[in-house]
Tab-separated table of C-alpha atoms in Angstrom:
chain	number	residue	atom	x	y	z
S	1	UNK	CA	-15.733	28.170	18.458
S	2	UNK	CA	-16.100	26.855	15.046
S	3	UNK	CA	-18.604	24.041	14.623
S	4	UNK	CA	-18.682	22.034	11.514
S	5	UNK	CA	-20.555	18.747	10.873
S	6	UNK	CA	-18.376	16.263	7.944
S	7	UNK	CA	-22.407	15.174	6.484
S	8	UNK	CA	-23.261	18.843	5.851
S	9	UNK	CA	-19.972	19.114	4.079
S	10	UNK	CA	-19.761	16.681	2.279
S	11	UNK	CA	-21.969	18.234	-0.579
S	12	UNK	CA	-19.896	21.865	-0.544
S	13	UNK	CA	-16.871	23.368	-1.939
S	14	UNK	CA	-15.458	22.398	1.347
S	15	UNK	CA	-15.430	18.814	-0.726
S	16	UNK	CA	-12.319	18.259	-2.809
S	17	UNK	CA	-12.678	15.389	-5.209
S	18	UNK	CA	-10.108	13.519	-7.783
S	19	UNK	CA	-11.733	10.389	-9.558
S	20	UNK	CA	-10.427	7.947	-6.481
S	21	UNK	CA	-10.627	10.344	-3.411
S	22	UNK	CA	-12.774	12.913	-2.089
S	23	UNK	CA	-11.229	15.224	1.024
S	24	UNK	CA	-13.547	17.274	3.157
S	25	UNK	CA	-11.704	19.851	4.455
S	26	UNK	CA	-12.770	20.532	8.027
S	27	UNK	CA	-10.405	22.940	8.802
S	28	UNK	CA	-8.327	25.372	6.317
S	29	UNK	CA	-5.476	27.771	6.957
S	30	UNK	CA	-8.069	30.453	7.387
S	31	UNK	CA	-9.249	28.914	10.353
S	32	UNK	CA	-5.925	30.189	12.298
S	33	UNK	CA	-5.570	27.035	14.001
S	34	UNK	CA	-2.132	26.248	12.644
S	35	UNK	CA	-2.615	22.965	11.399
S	36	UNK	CA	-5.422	21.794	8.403
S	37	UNK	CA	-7.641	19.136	9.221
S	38	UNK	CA	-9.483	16.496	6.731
S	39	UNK	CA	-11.799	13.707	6.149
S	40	UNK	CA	-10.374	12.004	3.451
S	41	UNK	CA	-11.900	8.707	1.509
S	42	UNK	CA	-9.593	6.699	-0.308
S	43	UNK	CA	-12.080	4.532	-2.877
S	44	UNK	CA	-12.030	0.437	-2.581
S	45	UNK	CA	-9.381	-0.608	-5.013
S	46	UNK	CA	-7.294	2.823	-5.859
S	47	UNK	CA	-3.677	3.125	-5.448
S	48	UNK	CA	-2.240	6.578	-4.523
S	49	UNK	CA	1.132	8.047	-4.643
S	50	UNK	CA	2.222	11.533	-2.778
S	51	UNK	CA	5.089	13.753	-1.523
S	52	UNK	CA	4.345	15.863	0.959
S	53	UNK	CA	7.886	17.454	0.234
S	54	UNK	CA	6.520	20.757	2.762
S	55	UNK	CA	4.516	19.177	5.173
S	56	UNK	CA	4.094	17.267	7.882
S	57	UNK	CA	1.066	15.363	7.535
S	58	UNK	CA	-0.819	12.400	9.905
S	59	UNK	CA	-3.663	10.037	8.742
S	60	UNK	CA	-5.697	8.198	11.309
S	61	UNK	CA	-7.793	5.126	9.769
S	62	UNK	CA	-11.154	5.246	10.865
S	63	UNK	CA	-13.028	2.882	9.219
S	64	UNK	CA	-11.768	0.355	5.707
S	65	UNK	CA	-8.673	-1.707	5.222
S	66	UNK	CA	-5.554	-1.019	2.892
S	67	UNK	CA	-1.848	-0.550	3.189
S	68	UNK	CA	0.932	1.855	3.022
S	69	UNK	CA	4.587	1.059	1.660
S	70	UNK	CA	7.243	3.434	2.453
S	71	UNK	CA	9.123	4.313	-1.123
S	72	UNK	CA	12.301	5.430	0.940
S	73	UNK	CA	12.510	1.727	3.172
S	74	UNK	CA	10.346	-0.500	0.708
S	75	UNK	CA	8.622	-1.355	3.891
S	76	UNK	CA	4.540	-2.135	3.739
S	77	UNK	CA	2.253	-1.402	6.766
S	78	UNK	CA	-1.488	-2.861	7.223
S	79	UNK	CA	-3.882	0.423	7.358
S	80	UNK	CA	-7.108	-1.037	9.553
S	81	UNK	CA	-9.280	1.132	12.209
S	82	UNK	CA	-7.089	2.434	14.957
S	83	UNK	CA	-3.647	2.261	12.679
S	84	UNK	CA	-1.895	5.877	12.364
S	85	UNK	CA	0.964	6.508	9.991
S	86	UNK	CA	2.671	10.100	10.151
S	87	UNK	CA	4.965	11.682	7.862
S	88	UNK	CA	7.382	12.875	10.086
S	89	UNK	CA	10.328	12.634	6.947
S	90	UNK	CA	8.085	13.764	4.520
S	91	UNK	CA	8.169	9.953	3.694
S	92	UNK	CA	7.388	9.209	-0.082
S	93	UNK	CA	4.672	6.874	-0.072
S	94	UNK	CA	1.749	5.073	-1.572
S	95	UNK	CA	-1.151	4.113	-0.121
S	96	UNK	CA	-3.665	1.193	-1.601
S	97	UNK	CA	-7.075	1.243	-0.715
S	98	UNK	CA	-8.828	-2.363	-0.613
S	99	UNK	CA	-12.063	-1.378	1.177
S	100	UNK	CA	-13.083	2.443	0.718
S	101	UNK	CA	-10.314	3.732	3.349
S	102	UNK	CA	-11.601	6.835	5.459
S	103	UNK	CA	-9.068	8.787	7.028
S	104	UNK	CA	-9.220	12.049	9.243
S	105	UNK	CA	-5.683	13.965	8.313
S	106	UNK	CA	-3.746	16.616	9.897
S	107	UNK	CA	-1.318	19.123	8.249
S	108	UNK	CA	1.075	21.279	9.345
S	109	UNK	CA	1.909	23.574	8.091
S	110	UNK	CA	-2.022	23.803	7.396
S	111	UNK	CA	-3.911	23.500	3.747
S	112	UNK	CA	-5.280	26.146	2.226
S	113	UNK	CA	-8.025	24.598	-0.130
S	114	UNK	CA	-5.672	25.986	-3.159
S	115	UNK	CA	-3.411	22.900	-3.946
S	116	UNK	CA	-3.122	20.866	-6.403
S	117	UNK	CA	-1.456	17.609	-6.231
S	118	UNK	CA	2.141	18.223	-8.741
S	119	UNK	CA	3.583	15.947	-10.634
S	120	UNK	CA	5.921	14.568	-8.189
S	121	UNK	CA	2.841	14.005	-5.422
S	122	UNK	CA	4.013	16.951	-3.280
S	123	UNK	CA	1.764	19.810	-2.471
S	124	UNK	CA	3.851	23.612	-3.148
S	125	UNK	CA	4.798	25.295	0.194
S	126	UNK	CA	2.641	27.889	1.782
S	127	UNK	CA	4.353	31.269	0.117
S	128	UNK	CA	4.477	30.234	-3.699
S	129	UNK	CA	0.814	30.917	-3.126
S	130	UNK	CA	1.417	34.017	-1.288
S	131	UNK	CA	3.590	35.523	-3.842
L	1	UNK	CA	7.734	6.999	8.518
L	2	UNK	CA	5.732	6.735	12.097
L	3	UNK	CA	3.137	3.744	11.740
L	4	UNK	CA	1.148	3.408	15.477
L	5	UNK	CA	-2.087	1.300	16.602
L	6	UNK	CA	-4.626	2.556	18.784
L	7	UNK	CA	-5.606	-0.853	19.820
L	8	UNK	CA	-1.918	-1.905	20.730
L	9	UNK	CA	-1.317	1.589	22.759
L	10	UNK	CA	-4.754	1.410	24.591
L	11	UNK	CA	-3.090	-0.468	27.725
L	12	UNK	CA	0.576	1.264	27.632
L	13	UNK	CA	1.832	4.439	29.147
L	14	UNK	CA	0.923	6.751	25.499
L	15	UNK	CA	-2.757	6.256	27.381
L	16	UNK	CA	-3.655	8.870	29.510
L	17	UNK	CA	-6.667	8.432	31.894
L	18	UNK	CA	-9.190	10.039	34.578
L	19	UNK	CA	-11.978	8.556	36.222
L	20	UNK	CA	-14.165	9.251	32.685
L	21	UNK	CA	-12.178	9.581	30.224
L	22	UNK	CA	-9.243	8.148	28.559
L	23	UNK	CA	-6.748	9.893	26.273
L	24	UNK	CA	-4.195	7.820	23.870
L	25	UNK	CA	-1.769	9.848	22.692
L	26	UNK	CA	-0.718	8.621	19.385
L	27	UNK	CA	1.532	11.771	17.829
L	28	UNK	CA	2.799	14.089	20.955
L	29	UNK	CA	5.543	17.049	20.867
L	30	UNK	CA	8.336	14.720	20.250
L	31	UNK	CA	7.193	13.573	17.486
L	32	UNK	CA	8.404	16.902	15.371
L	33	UNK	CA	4.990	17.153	13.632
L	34	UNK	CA	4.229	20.209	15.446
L	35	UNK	CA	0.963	19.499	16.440
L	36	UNK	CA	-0.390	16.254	18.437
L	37	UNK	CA	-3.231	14.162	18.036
L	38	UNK	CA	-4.970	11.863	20.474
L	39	UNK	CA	-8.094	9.677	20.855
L	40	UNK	CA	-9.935	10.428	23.197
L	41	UNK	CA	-12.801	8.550	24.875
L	42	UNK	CA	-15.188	10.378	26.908
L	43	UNK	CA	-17.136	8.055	29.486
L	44	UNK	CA	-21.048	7.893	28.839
L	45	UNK	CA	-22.661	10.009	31.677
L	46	UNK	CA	-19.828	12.478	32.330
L	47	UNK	CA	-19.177	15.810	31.936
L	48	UNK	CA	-15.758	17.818	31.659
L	49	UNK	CA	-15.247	21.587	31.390
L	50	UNK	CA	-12.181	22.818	30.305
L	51	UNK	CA	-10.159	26.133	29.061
L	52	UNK	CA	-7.124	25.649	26.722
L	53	UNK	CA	-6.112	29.057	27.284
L	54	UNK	CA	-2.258	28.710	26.024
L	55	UNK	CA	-3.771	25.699	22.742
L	56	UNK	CA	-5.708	25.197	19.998
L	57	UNK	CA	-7.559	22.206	19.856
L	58	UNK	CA	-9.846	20.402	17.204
L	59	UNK	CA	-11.865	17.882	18.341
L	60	UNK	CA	-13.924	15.028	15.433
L	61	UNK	CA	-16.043	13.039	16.843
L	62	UNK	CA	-15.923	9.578	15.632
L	63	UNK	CA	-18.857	7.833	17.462
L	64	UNK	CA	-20.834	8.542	20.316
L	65	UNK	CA	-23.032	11.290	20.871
L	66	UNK	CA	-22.732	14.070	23.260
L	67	UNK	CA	-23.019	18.084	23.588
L	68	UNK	CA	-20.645	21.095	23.660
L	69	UNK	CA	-21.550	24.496	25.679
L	70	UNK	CA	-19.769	27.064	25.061
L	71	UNK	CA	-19.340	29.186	28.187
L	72	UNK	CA	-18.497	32.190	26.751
L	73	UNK	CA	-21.946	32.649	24.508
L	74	UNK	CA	-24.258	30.169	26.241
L	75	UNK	CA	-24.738	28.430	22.961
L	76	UNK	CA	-24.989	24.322	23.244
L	77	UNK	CA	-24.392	22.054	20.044
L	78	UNK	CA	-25.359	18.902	19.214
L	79	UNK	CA	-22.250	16.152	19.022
L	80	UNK	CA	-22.671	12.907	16.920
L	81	UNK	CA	-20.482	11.345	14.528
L	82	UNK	CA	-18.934	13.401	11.925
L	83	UNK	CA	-19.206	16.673	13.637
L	84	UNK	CA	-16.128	18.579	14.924
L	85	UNK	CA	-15.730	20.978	16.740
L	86	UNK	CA	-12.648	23.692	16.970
L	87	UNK	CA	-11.246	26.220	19.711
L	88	UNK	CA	-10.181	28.848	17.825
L	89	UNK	CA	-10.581	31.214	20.705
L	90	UNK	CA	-9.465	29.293	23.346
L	91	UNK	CA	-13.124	28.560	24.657
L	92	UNK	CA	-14.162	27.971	27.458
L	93	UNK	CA	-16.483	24.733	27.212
L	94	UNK	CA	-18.027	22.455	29.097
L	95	UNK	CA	-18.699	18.995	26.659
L	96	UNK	CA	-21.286	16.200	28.122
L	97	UNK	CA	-21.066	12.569	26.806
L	98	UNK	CA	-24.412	11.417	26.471
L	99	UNK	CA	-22.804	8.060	25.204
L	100	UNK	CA	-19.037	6.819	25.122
L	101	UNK	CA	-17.694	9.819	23.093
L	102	UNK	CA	-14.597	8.651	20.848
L	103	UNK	CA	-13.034	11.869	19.706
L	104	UNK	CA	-9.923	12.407	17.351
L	105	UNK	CA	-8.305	15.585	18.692
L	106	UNK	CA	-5.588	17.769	17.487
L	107	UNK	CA	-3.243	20.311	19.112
L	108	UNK	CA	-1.119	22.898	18.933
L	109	UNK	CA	0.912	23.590	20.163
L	110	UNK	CA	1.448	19.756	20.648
L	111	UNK	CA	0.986	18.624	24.061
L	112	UNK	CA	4.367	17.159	25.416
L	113	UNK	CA	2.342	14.164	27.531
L	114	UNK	CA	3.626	15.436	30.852
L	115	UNK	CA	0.633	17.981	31.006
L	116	UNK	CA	-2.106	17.783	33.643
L	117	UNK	CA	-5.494	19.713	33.693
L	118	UNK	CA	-5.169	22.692	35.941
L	119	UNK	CA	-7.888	24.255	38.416
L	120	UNK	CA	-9.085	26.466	35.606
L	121	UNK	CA	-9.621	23.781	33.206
L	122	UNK	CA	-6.282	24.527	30.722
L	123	UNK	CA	-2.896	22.679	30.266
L	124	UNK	CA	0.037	25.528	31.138
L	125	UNK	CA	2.099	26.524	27.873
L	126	UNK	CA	4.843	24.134	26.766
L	127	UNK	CA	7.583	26.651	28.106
L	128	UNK	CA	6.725	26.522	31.665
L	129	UNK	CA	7.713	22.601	31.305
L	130	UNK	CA	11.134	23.687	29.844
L	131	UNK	CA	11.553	25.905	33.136
């Protein structure tokens, strides 16, 4: 059983941090659970773009306010406590933050702590960090 | 794109519930995510033991507080929010809600909703519901 407590964390290298997010990752590839797990915050007034081109990846809001507009549809969706979006079509997307956003996220196939967002907002598949 | 509301499914069929606790299932196999992920409430005052022998499950507690013994070492853990706790080795564990518990849990495999806890405390392996 793996126990891991988010406040500890939030002070490690288990903390990933761009200028308008930080991710705690709670659970890595390592972890052999087959899926990554992560409390993200999205900072009160960014704007985020990503392409999770080799993922599947869900984001459940736990606590802020912001919204999500699908790039593919044009459609916009109200992010609140209790809304989940998923990206089932490894939907290209942005998501605004008005109120610091915090988000626990899921990945399949699971983060390994290595990636960096590219250019295009995707994450590289699993094996171009095997090779 | 897959946009849901845990305070629109809370009184449909996605919700899932036992005497103490109540289980929406926002993302489940048919999704295609490849894992699923619920919120779960755990009534204040009750106690559940259970043995996901054929999944993995993480479980992030998002309010409440609680415990988790595992039954396998003896060792009990404090649960409060921010602290999550993963099955790695399918253990055996016995969790005690010492107030509502409101848990974001992940599976996988994902469960296909038509599960039900058996005598021992597990869900049976997806393939013996494509029998």
């Amino acid at each position: 059983m793996i126990i891991r407590d988010f406040n500890e964390l939030k002070g490690t290298d288990r903390a990933v941090s761009d200028k308008d997010w930080t991710s705690v990752r709670m659970l890595l590839a390592d972890d052999g659970m087959g899926f990554s797990f992560h409390i993200t915050t999205l900072k009160a007034g960014s704007e985020h773009t990503f392409h999770y081109k080799h993922h599947f990846e869900s984001v459940y809001c736990i606590s802020g306010r912001g919204s999500i507009t699908d790039l593919g549809t044009g459609e916009t969706h109200q992010i609140k406590p209790g809304v989940m979006y998923a990206l089932n079509l490894h939907d290209h997307h942005t998501v605004r933050a008005e109120e610091d956003l915090v988000m626990a996220c899921c990945f399949n196939p699971p983060v390994t702590g290595k990636e960096v967002h590219r250019e295009d907002g995707s994450y590289a598949p699993a094996d171009e960090f095997a090779k």
